[in-house]
Amino acid sequence: MTLRDVLPHLGFLFALAVVPYLGVSGPTLNFLIAVLIVALAAQGWNVLGGFGGQYSFGHAAFFGSGAYATAILQVQLGWGAWVGLGASLVVGAIVGLAIGFLSFRAGLRGSYFALVTLAFAEVLRIVANAAGFTGGAAGLLIRLQPGFENLQFADRRHFYLLVLGFVGVALILSRWLERSRFGAHLVAVRENEEAAKALGVDTLRVKLGAIALSAAITACSGCLYAQYYLYIDANVAYGTWISVEALLAPIVGGIGTAFGPLVGALALHGVGEATKLLAGGRPGLDLVVFGGCLILAIAFAPRGIAGLAARVLQSRSAAREGR
Amino acid sequence: MLVVEGLTKRFAGLLAVNNASLSVAEGSITGLIGPNGAGKTTLFAMASGFLAPSAGRVLFTGEDITTEAPHRRARRGIARTFQIVKPFAGLSVRENIAVGAYLRHPQRAETLASATLIGERLGLGPQLDKPAASLTVAGRKRLEVARALATEPKLLLLDEVLAGLNPAEIRDILPLIRAIRDEGVTIFLIEHIMQAVMTLCETVHVLARGEIIAVGPPDMVCADPKVIEAYLGPGAAARLNAAEAPRA
């Protein structure tokens, strides 16, 4: 992969990096940080679901494990936040490998895989709600101590940039998937597993690699969530909401593309927020709009916003050649 | 090159392949023919590792590979095509071939170059950037061969690559198969189209109801009463001979 391959991606990241310095209000910045955290979770989902075609309904399992890993280390054992961040990635990957090993070795795919991941996430939620070291139903509160060493920032813009940094890493990783042998193997597994095997692809290993990477990215998102709101409980960390968010964004933005999850998360939440503003106090209307967007995406743009953009670009260049 | 010894596959009550033994000589084009349901594809699936045999052994260049997974056999140099074609429908033709080429070329640039070359050679040049889903039946068959060839195999297992093609398309693809062999790739093929089998194969194995009933050069095998009866029913060989005798 050369610099030219990632130029548009770096440009996009740079544009996002400038946004907080354009005088945006506190609530807007808050909103953007929340969207980026969701986008990161969605980027993780997209590695396994988008590129690998293994649709997980339970990415909350990884999000929550990442969030709890850092929170437990900090609150119960007094470790530093940066160590917690590293631990989140490792724990996420391990949880991913474990779930992947159990389900892929049993040959589960399609809706069976989706249901099993959902079940794993629910089991983790119930355990986290009951166990002592997770704070039980009361959850865990990370002590407020602003400072770089504690991964807490008095200036929210710095936290925004931190999250954006991770989103950027995930974006470049996704781009690498589009251009590398591992990515080609992963896509081959999505398109036809038997044919991939015949061409020398070790499909089990490719899927395990993908779920580990996917889980680590989503766990990182969970860790940042805990770090930003400084409080988690089982229903937030292992809640179905994040499983749904993680798969909605890529589907709307462009499944299996590098930009998809990021664009999808920004678009969905942008529309959702706009609806909330326009609808005033009526609750739940943004969710109705979410559902509407999903239906529209599946019906008219099965390859999402990224696919739509590619089609427009293609027909434009075709028209130019025609002249 | 490929040796199959006493291969047996039992599906519950059905004996799909029964104690079949055969060998494919290095550098040859060897055929496997037989009536529908004889177990040809099952035998191929066991040779390529997609099915585990109930009994028997598979040897490749002298090594026992009976329990090896398909991807390991591919690395050893066994490539196969599927009778029911399995294109990566969402990818372009070039990307399809590239998946095979990545087996020997880890770098993207080399892989794409190799995929382009193989695609052009199989007459897919104009379609390289089109989605594989847009190909015709003949195009998909060619893609199956191109992908398998991209893995740079020593042994190519072709499962009915001519089925569904029209005579003109068959005429185009026959020299190609021979050219692939002339480059040193051993070819083992299942085929129903006898004209192709007669012109291509040096040795033909006949499988009927799971058992190998005849081996030899194609013209000899076709004259074998056992083979005629396997296709046309008991007594057919005698009736055919009787019908031809007065004329002679």
Coordinates of C-alpha atoms in Angstrom, one line a residue:
Chain A
M1 CA 0.0 0.0 0.0
T2 CA 1.4 3.3 -1.0
L3 CA 0.7 6.9 0.2
R4 CA -1.4 7.4 -2.9
D5 CA -3.7 4.7 -1.9
V6 CA -4.7 6.4 1.4
L7 CA -4.5 10.1 0.3
P8 CA -8.3 10.6 0.2
H9 CA -8.6 8.9 3.6
L10 CA -6.0 11.1 5.1
G11 CA -7.7 14.2 3.6
F12 CA -11.0 13.2 5.1
L13 CA -9.4 12.6 8.5
F14 CA -7.7 16.0 8.3
A15 CA -11.0 17.7 7.5
L16 CA -12.6 16.0 10.5
A17 CA -9.6 17.1 12.7
V18 CA -10.2 20.7 11.9
V19 CA -13.9 20.7 12.8
P20 CA -13.6 21.3 16.6
Y21 CA -11.4 24.4 15.9
L22 CA -14.0 26.1 13.8
G23 CA -15.8 27.3 16.9
V24 CA -18.4 24.6 17.3
S25 CA -20.4 24.6 20.5
G26 CA -20.0 22.3 23.5
P27 CA -23.0 20.1 22.8
T28 CA -22.1 19.8 19.1
L29 CA -18.6 18.6 20.1
N30 CA -20.2 16.2 22.6
F31 CA -22.4 14.9 19.8
L32 CA -19.4 14.5 17.4
I33 CA -17.4 12.5 20.0
A34 CA -20.4 10.2 20.6
V35 CA -20.7 9.7 16.8
L36 CA -17.0 8.9 16.4
I37 CA -17.1 6.4 19.2
V38 CA -20.0 4.6 17.5
A39 CA -18.2 4.9 14.1
L40 CA -15.2 3.1 15.6
A41 CA -17.4 0.3 16.9
A42 CA -19.0 0.2 13.4
Q43 CA -15.5 0.1 11.7
G44 CA -14.8 -3.0 13.9
W45 CA -18.0 -4.6 12.8
N46 CA -17.3 -3.9 9.2
V47 CA -14.1 -5.8 9.2
L48 CA -15.9 -9.1 10.1
G49 CA -19.4 -8.3 8.7
G50 CA -18.5 -6.1 5.7
F51 CA -15.4 -7.7 4.4
G52 CA -15.8 -11.2 5.8
G53 CA -19.6 -11.5 5.4
Q54 CA -20.0 -12.9 8.9
Y55 CA -22.9 -10.8 10.3
S56 CA -22.6 -10.4 14.0
F57 CA -25.6 -9.2 16.0
G58 CA -23.5 -9.2 19.2
H59 CA -20.7 -6.8 18.8
A60 CA -21.8 -5.5 22.2
A61 CA -19.8 -8.5 23.5
F62 CA -16.6 -6.8 22.3
F63 CA -17.6 -3.3 23.1
G64 CA -18.5 -4.2 26.6
S65 CA -15.4 -6.3 27.2
G66 CA -13.3 -3.4 26.2
A67 CA -15.2 -1.0 28.4
Y68 CA -15.1 -3.3 31.4
A69 CA -11.4 -4.3 30.9
T70 CA -10.2 -0.7 31.4
A71 CA -12.8 0.2 34.0
I72 CA -12.0 -2.9 36.2
L73 CA -8.3 -2.4 35.9
Q74 CA -8.6 1.3 36.9
V75 CA -11.3 1.1 39.6
Q76 CA -10.6 -2.3 41.2
L77 CA -6.8 -2.6 40.7
G78 CA -5.7 1.0 40.4
W79 CA -3.9 0.6 37.1
G80 CA -3.3 3.4 34.7
A81 CA -5.7 4.3 31.9
W82 CA -3.2 3.7 29.1
V83 CA -2.5 0.2 30.4
G84 CA -6.3 -0.2 30.5
L85 CA -6.5 0.9 26.9
G86 CA -3.9 -1.7 25.9
A87 CA -5.7 -4.3 28.0
S88 CA -9.0 -3.5 26.3
L89 CA -7.6 -4.3 22.9
V90 CA -6.1 -7.5 24.1
V91 CA -9.2 -8.6 26.0
G92 CA -11.4 -7.7 23.0
A93 CA -9.3 -9.8 20.6
I94 CA -9.3 -12.7 23.0
V95 CA -13.1 -12.6 23.5
G96 CA -13.4 -12.4 19.7
L97 CA -11.1 -15.4 19.2
A98 CA -13.0 -17.4 21.7
I99 CA -16.4 -16.7 20.2
G100 CA -15.0 -17.1 16.7
F101 CA -13.3 -20.4 17.5
L102 CA -16.4 -21.9 19.0
S103 CA -18.8 -20.8 16.3
F104 CA -16.6 -21.0 13.1
R105 CA -15.2 -24.4 14.0
A106 CA -18.8 -25.6 14.4
G107 CA -19.3 -24.3 10.9
L108 CA -21.9 -21.7 11.9
R109 CA -22.7 -19.0 9.3
G110 CA -25.4 -16.6 8.2
S111 CA -28.3 -16.3 10.7
Y112 CA -26.9 -19.0 12.9
F113 CA -23.7 -17.1 13.5
A114 CA -25.8 -13.9 14.1
L115 CA -27.9 -15.6 16.7
V116 CA -24.9 -17.1 18.5
T117 CA -23.1 -13.8 18.8
L118 CA -26.3 -12.2 20.1
A119 CA -26.5 -15.0 22.7
F120 CA -22.9 -14.5 23.8
A121 CA -23.4 -10.8 24.2
E122 CA -26.5 -11.4 26.3
V123 CA -24.7 -13.9 28.5
L124 CA -22.0 -11.4 29.1
R125 CA -24.5 -8.7 29.9
I126 CA -26.2 -10.9 32.5
V127 CA -23.0 -12.0 34.1
A128 CA -21.7 -8.4 34.2
N129 CA -24.9 -7.4 35.9
A130 CA -24.6 -10.0 38.6
A131 CA -20.9 -10.4 39.3
G132 CA -19.1 -8.4 42.0
F133 CA -16.0 -7.2 40.3
T134 CA -18.0 -5.5 37.6
G135 CA -19.8 -3.5 40.1
G136 CA -23.0 -5.5 39.5
A137 CA -26.1 -3.5 38.7
A138 CA -24.6 -0.3 40.1
G139 CA -21.9 -0.3 37.5
L140 CA -18.4 1.2 37.7
L141 CA -17.5 4.8 38.1
I142 CA -14.0 5.9 37.0
R143 CA -12.7 8.7 39.1
L144 CA -12.6 12.1 37.4
Q145 CA -8.9 13.1 37.2
P146 CA -8.2 15.2 34.1
G147 CA -4.7 14.7 32.7
F148 CA -3.1 13.1 29.8
E149 CA -1.7 10.2 31.8
N150 CA -5.3 9.4 32.9
L151 CA -6.7 9.6 29.3
Q152 CA -9.0 12.4 30.5
F153 CA -8.9 15.9 29.1
A154 CA -10.1 19.2 30.5
D155 CA -10.4 20.3 26.8
R156 CA -12.9 18.1 25.1
R157 CA -11.3 18.9 21.7
H158 CA -8.3 16.8 22.8
F159 CA -10.5 13.8 23.5
Y160 CA -12.1 14.3 20.1
L161 CA -8.7 14.2 18.5
L162 CA -7.8 11.1 20.4
V163 CA -10.9 9.3 19.3
L164 CA -10.4 10.5 15.7
G165 CA -6.8 9.1 15.9
F166 CA -8.2 5.6 16.6
V167 CA -10.9 6.1 13.9
G168 CA -8.1 7.0 11.5
V169 CA -6.1 3.9 12.4
A170 CA -9.2 1.8 11.8
L171 CA -9.8 3.6 8.5
I172 CA -6.3 2.9 7.2
L173 CA -6.6 -0.7 8.4
S174 CA -9.8 -1.0 6.4
R175 CA -8.1 0.5 3.4
W176 CA -5.3 -2.1 3.8
L177 CA -8.0 -4.8 3.7
E178 CA -9.1 -3.5 0.3
R179 CA -5.6 -3.8 -1.0
S180 CA -4.0 -6.8 0.6
R181 CA -3.8 -10.5 0.4
F182 CA -5.5 -11.0 3.7
G183 CA -8.3 -8.7 2.6
A184 CA -8.7 -10.5 -0.7
H185 CA -8.9 -13.8 1.2
L186 CA -11.5 -12.4 3.6
V187 CA -13.7 -11.2 0.8
A188 CA -13.3 -14.5 -1.0
V189 CA -14.6 -16.2 2.2
R190 CA -17.6 -13.8 2.1
E191 CA -18.4 -14.5 -1.5
N192 CA -17.9 -18.3 -1.6
E193 CA -16.2 -20.3 1.1
E194 CA -15.9 -23.5 -0.9
A195 CA -14.3 -21.8 -3.8
A196 CA -11.9 -19.9 -1.5
K197 CA -10.8 -23.3 0.0
A198 CA -10.1 -24.7 -3.4
L199 CA -7.8 -21.7 -4.1
G200 CA -5.7 -22.4 -1.1
V201 CA -7.4 -20.1 1.5
D202 CA -7.3 -21.4 5.0
T203 CA -10.8 -20.1 5.7
L204 CA -10.9 -20.9 9.4
R205 CA -7.7 -18.9 10.0
V206 CA -8.8 -16.0 7.9
K207 CA -12.1 -15.8 9.8
L208 CA -10.4 -16.0 13.2
G209 CA -8.0 -13.3 12.2
A210 CA -10.9 -11.1 11.1
I211 CA -12.9 -11.6 14.2
A212 CA -9.9 -10.9 16.4
L213 CA -9.2 -7.6 14.5
S214 CA -12.8 -6.7 14.4
A215 CA -13.3 -7.4 18.1
A216 CA -10.2 -5.4 19.1
I217 CA -11.3 -2.3 17.2
T218 CA -14.8 -2.5 18.7
A219 CA -13.3 -3.1 22.2
C220 CA -11.2 0.0 21.7
S221 CA -14.4 1.9 21.0
G222 CA -15.8 0.5 24.3
C223 CA -12.7 1.6 26.2
L224 CA -13.0 5.2 24.8
Y225 CA -16.7 5.2 25.7
A226 CA -15.9 4.3 29.3
Q227 CA -13.1 6.9 29.3
Y228 CA -15.3 9.7 28.0
Y229 CA -18.4 9.1 30.1
L230 CA -16.4 7.7 33.1
Y231 CA -19.3 5.4 34.0
I232 CA -20.5 2.1 32.6
D233 CA -23.0 -0.5 33.6
A234 CA -24.0 -3.8 32.1
N235 CA -26.9 -2.4 30.1
V236 CA -24.7 0.2 28.5
A237 CA -21.6 -1.8 27.9
Y238 CA -23.2 -5.0 26.8
G239 CA -26.5 -3.5 25.7
T240 CA -28.1 -4.4 22.4
W241 CA -28.0 -0.7 21.4
I242 CA -24.3 -0.9 20.4
S243 CA -24.7 -4.2 18.5
V244 CA -27.4 -2.5 16.4
E245 CA -25.5 0.8 16.0
A246 CA -22.4 -1.1 14.9
L247 CA -24.2 -2.8 12.1
L248 CA -26.5 0.0 11.0
A249 CA -23.7 2.5 10.2
P250 CA -21.9 0.2 7.7
I251 CA -25.1 -0.9 6.1
V252 CA -26.2 2.7 5.5
G253 CA -22.7 4.0 4.7
G254 CA -21.5 1.2 2.5
I255 CA -20.9 -2.3 3.7
G256 CA -17.4 -3.8 3.1
T257 CA -15.8 -0.4 2.2
A258 CA -13.2 1.6 4.1
F259 CA -15.3 4.8 4.3
G260 CA -18.7 3.1 4.8
P261 CA -19.0 2.8 8.6
L262 CA -17.6 6.3 9.2
V263 CA -19.8 8.0 6.6
G264 CA -22.8 5.9 7.7
A265 CA -22.4 6.8 11.4
L266 CA -22.0 10.5 10.6
A267 CA -25.0 10.5 8.2
L268 CA -27.3 8.5 10.4
H269 CA -26.6 10.5 13.6
G270 CA -26.7 13.7 11.7
V271 CA -30.1 13.0 10.4
G272 CA -31.2 11.6 13.8
E273 CA -30.0 14.8 15.6
A274 CA -31.6 17.0 13.0
T275 CA -34.9 15.2 13.5
K276 CA -34.7 15.7 17.3
L277 CA -34.2 19.4 16.8
L278 CA -37.0 19.8 14.3
A279 CA -39.4 17.4 16.1
G280 CA -38.9 19.3 19.4
G281 CA -40.0 17.2 22.4
R282 CA -41.5 14.2 20.6
P283 CA -39.4 11.3 21.8
G284 CA -38.5 8.4 19.6
L285 CA -38.9 10.2 16.3
D286 CA -35.2 9.9 15.6
L287 CA -35.4 6.2 15.9
V288 CA -38.3 6.2 13.4
V289 CA -36.0 8.1 11.0
F290 CA -33.2 5.6 11.7
G291 CA -35.5 2.8 10.6
G292 CA -36.6 4.7 7.6
C293 CA -33.0 5.3 6.5
L294 CA -32.2 1.6 6.9
I295 CA -35.2 0.6 4.7
L296 CA -34.3 3.2 2.1
A297 CA -30.6 2.1 2.1
I298 CA -31.5 -1.6 1.7
A299 CA -34.1 -0.9 -1.0
F300 CA -32.3 1.7 -3.1
A301 CA -28.7 1.6 -2.2
P302 CA -27.7 -1.9 -1.2
R303 CA -24.1 -0.8 -1.2
G304 CA -24.8 2.2 0.9
I305 CA -23.7 5.8 0.5
A306 CA -20.2 4.8 -0.6
G307 CA -21.7 2.5 -3.3
L308 CA -24.0 5.3 -4.4
A309 CA -21.1 7.7 -4.7
A310 CA -19.1 5.3 -6.7
R311 CA -22.0 4.8 -9.1
V312 CA -22.4 8.6 -9.6
L313 CA -18.7 9.0 -10.2
Q314 CA -18.7 6.1 -12.7
S315 CA -21.7 7.3 -14.7
R316 CA -20.1 10.8 -14.7
S317 CA -16.8 9.5 -16.1
A318 CA -18.7 7.3 -18.5
A319 CA -20.6 10.4 -19.7
R320 CA -17.3 12.3 -20.2
E321 CA -15.8 9.4 -22.2
G322 CA -19.0 9.4 -24.3
R323 CA -18.5 12.9 -25.4
Chain B
M1 CA 1.2 -38.0 -9.9
L2 CA -2.2 -38.7 -8.4
V3 CA -2.9 -42.2 -7.0
V4 CA -6.2 -43.3 -5.5
E5 CA -6.2 -46.6 -3.7
G6 CA -9.4 -48.4 -2.7
L7 CA -11.3 -45.2 -2.2
T8 CA -14.8 -45.7 -0.7
K9 CA -17.5 -43.2 0.3
R10 CA -20.6 -44.2 2.1
F11 CA -23.5 -41.7 2.6
A12 CA -25.7 -43.4 5.2
G13 CA -27.1 -46.3 3.2
L14 CA -25.7 -45.3 -0.2
L15 CA -22.4 -46.5 -1.4
A16 CA -21.4 -43.6 -3.7
V17 CA -17.9 -44.8 -4.5
N18 CA -16.9 -48.4 -3.8
N19 CA -13.2 -49.4 -3.6
A20 CA -12.1 -47.3 -6.5
S21 CA -8.4 -47.3 -7.5
L22 CA -6.9 -45.3 -10.3
S23 CA -3.7 -43.4 -11.1
V24 CA -3.1 -40.2 -13.1
A25 CA 0.3 -40.2 -14.9
E26 CA 2.4 -37.0 -14.7
G27 CA 2.0 -34.9 -17.8
S28 CA -1.1 -36.7 -19.0
I29 CA -4.6 -35.7 -19.8
T30 CA -6.6 -38.4 -18.0
G31 CA -10.4 -38.7 -18.2
L32 CA -13.0 -40.0 -15.8
I33 CA -16.3 -40.8 -17.4
G34 CA -19.4 -42.7 -16.4
P35 CA -23.2 -42.5 -16.4
N36 CA -25.0 -39.9 -14.2
G37 CA -24.8 -40.7 -10.6
A38 CA -21.8 -42.9 -11.0
G39 CA -19.9 -41.1 -8.3
K40 CA -17.4 -39.1 -10.4
T41 CA -17.8 -35.8 -8.6
T42 CA -17.7 -37.6 -5.2
L43 CA -14.4 -39.1 -6.3
F44 CA -13.1 -35.7 -7.3
A45 CA -14.3 -34.2 -4.0
M46 CA -12.2 -36.8 -2.1
A47 CA -9.2 -36.2 -4.3
S48 CA -9.3 -32.5 -3.6
G49 CA -10.1 -32.8 0.1
F50 CA -13.6 -31.5 0.2
L51 CA -15.0 -34.9 1.3
A52 CA -13.4 -37.3 3.7
P53 CA -13.3 -40.9 2.3
S54 CA -14.9 -43.7 4.4
A55 CA -11.9 -45.9 3.4
G56 CA -8.9 -45.8 1.1
R57 CA -6.0 -43.5 0.4
V58 CA -5.2 -40.6 -1.8
L59 CA -1.5 -40.1 -2.8
F60 CA 0.0 -37.1 -4.5
T61 CA 3.5 -37.2 -5.8
G62 CA 4.0 -40.2 -3.5
E63 CA 2.8 -38.6 -0.3
D64 CA -0.3 -39.6 1.5
I65 CA -2.7 -36.7 1.6
T66 CA -5.9 -38.5 2.5
T67 CA -6.7 -36.4 5.6
E68 CA -5.3 -33.1 4.3
A69 CA -7.6 -30.0 4.2
P70 CA -8.4 -28.6 0.7
H71 CA -6.3 -25.4 1.2
R72 CA -3.2 -27.5 2.0
R73 CA -3.7 -29.5 -1.1
A74 CA -4.0 -26.3 -3.1
R75 CA -0.6 -25.3 -1.7
R76 CA 0.8 -28.6 -2.8
G77 CA -0.3 -27.9 -6.3
I78 CA -3.8 -29.5 -6.7
A79 CA -6.3 -27.2 -8.2
R80 CA -9.9 -28.0 -9.0
T81 CA -12.9 -26.4 -10.7
F82 CA -16.5 -26.9 -9.6
Q83 CA -19.1 -28.5 -11.8
I84 CA -21.6 -26.1 -10.4
V85 CA -19.6 -22.9 -10.9
K86 CA -18.8 -20.9 -7.8
P87 CA -17.7 -17.4 -8.9
F88 CA -17.1 -14.7 -6.3
A89 CA -20.1 -12.9 -7.7
G90 CA -19.5 -9.6 -6.0
L91 CA -16.0 -9.2 -7.4
S92 CA -14.7 -8.3 -10.8
V93 CA -13.3 -11.0 -13.0
R94 CA -9.7 -9.8 -12.4
E95 CA -10.3 -9.9 -8.6
N96 CA -11.7 -13.4 -8.9
I97 CA -8.5 -14.7 -10.6
A98 CA -6.4 -12.6 -8.2
V99 CA -7.6 -14.7 -5.2
G100 CA -6.1 -17.7 -6.9
A101 CA -2.9 -15.8 -7.8
Y102 CA -2.3 -14.6 -4.3
L103 CA -1.5 -18.2 -3.4
R104 CA 2.0 -17.8 -5.0
H105 CA 2.4 -14.1 -5.1
P106 CA 1.9 -12.2 -1.8
Q107 CA 2.4 -8.8 -3.4
R108 CA -0.7 -7.1 -4.9
A109 CA 1.1 -5.7 -8.0
E110 CA 2.5 -9.1 -9.0
T111 CA -0.8 -10.8 -8.3
L112 CA -2.8 -8.4 -10.4
A113 CA -0.3 -8.7 -13.3
S114 CA -0.5 -12.5 -13.1
A115 CA -4.3 -12.4 -12.9
T116 CA -4.5 -10.2 -16.0
L117 CA -2.2 -12.4 -18.0
I118 CA -4.2 -15.6 -17.1
G119 CA -7.5 -13.9 -17.7
E120 CA -6.4 -12.7 -21.2
R121 CA -5.1 -16.1 -22.0
L122 CA -8.5 -17.7 -21.3
G123 CA -10.2 -15.1 -23.4
L124 CA -11.6 -13.1 -20.6
G125 CA -9.5 -10.0 -21.5
P126 CA -12.5 -7.7 -22.3
Q127 CA -14.4 -8.7 -19.2
L128 CA -11.6 -8.3 -16.6
D129 CA -13.1 -5.3 -15.0
K130 CA -16.7 -6.4 -15.2
P131 CA -18.4 -8.1 -12.2
A132 CA -18.2 -11.9 -12.4
A133 CA -22.0 -12.0 -12.0
S134 CA -22.3 -10.5 -15.5
L135 CA -20.5 -13.4 -17.2
T136 CA -22.3 -15.9 -19.4
V137 CA -22.2 -19.6 -18.7
A138 CA -19.2 -20.0 -21.0
G139 CA -17.5 -17.1 -19.3
R140 CA -18.1 -18.5 -15.9
K141 CA -16.6 -21.9 -16.9
R142 CA -13.6 -20.1 -18.2
L143 CA -13.3 -18.1 -15.0
E144 CA -13.3 -21.4 -13.0
V145 CA -10.4 -22.6 -15.1
A146 CA -8.6 -19.2 -14.9
R147 CA -8.9 -19.1 -11.1
A148 CA -7.6 -22.7 -10.7
L149 CA -4.8 -22.0 -13.1
A150 CA -3.8 -18.9 -11.2
T151 CA -2.8 -21.0 -8.3
E152 CA 0.0 -22.4 -10.6
P153 CA -1.0 -26.0 -10.0
K154 CA 0.8 -29.2 -10.9
L155 CA -2.4 -31.1 -11.2
L156 CA -5.6 -29.6 -12.5
L157 CA -8.9 -31.3 -11.7
L158 CA -11.6 -30.2 -14.2
D159 CA -15.2 -31.1 -13.3
E160 CA -17.3 -30.9 -16.5
V161 CA -15.9 -27.6 -17.7
L162 CA -17.5 -28.2 -21.1
A163 CA -21.1 -28.9 -19.9
G164 CA -23.5 -26.2 -21.0
L165 CA -21.3 -24.8 -23.7
N166 CA -22.2 -24.8 -27.4
P167 CA -20.1 -26.6 -30.0
A168 CA -18.3 -23.4 -31.1
E169 CA -17.3 -22.6 -27.5
I170 CA -16.2 -26.2 -27.0
R171 CA -14.0 -26.0 -30.1
D172 CA -12.4 -22.8 -28.7
I173 CA -11.6 -24.3 -25.3
L174 CA -10.2 -27.7 -26.3
P175 CA -6.9 -26.4 -27.7
L176 CA -6.6 -24.3 -24.5
I177 CA -6.8 -27.4 -22.3
R178 CA -4.2 -29.1 -24.4
A179 CA -1.9 -26.0 -24.2
I180 CA -2.2 -26.0 -20.4
R181 CA -1.0 -29.6 -20.4
D182 CA 1.8 -28.9 -22.8
E183 CA 3.1 -26.4 -20.2
G184 CA 3.5 -29.2 -17.8
V185 CA 0.2 -29.2 -15.9
T186 CA -1.2 -32.7 -15.4
I187 CA -4.9 -32.7 -16.2
F188 CA -7.6 -35.0 -14.7
L189 CA -11.0 -34.3 -16.1
I190 CA -14.6 -35.5 -15.7
E191 CA -16.5 -35.1 -18.9
H192 CA -19.7 -36.2 -20.5
I193 CA -19.0 -34.9 -24.0
M194 CA -17.5 -37.9 -25.7
Q195 CA -16.1 -36.0 -28.6
A196 CA -13.9 -34.0 -26.2
V197 CA -12.9 -37.1 -24.2
M198 CA -11.8 -38.9 -27.4
T199 CA -9.7 -36.0 -28.7
L200 CA -8.2 -34.9 -25.4
C201 CA -7.6 -37.9 -23.2
E202 CA -4.8 -40.5 -23.4
T203 CA -6.3 -42.7 -20.7
V204 CA -9.9 -42.9 -19.6
H205 CA -11.2 -44.4 -16.4
V206 CA -14.9 -45.5 -16.4
L207 CA -16.9 -45.3 -13.2
A208 CA -20.2 -47.0 -12.9
R209 CA -22.3 -47.3 -9.7
G210 CA -19.3 -46.3 -7.7
E211 CA -16.9 -48.9 -9.2
I212 CA -14.1 -48.5 -11.7
I213 CA -15.2 -50.9 -14.5
A214 CA -12.7 -50.1 -17.3
V215 CA -9.4 -48.4 -17.9
G216 CA -7.6 -47.7 -21.1
P217 CA -7.3 -45.5 -24.2
P218 CA -10.6 -43.9 -25.0
D219 CA -11.4 -45.9 -28.2
M220 CA -10.7 -49.2 -26.5
V221 CA -12.8 -48.2 -23.5
C222 CA -15.7 -47.2 -25.7
A223 CA -15.8 -50.6 -27.4
D224 CA -15.8 -52.4 -24.0
P225 CA -19.1 -54.3 -23.6
K226 CA -19.1 -53.6 -19.9
V227 CA -18.9 -49.8 -20.5
I228 CA -21.7 -50.0 -23.1
E229 CA -23.9 -51.9 -20.7
A230 CA -23.2 -49.4 -17.9
Y231 CA -24.5 -46.6 -20.1
L232 CA -27.3 -48.4 -22.0
G233 CA -28.4 -51.2 -19.7
P234 CA -27.8 -55.0 -19.5
G235 CA -27.8 -56.8 -22.8
A236 CA -27.2 -53.6 -24.8
A237 CA -23.7 -54.7 -26.0
A238 CA -25.0 -58.0 -27.3
R239 CA -27.9 -56.3 -29.1
L240 CA -25.6 -53.7 -30.6
N241 CA -23.3 -56.4 -31.9
A242 CA -26.2 -58.3 -33.3
A243 CA -27.5 -55.2 -35.0
E244 CA -24.2 -54.5 -36.6
A245 CA -23.3 -58.1 -37.5
P246 CA -25.7 -58.5 -40.6
R247 CA -24.3 -55.3 -42.0
A248 CA -20.7 -56.6 -41.7

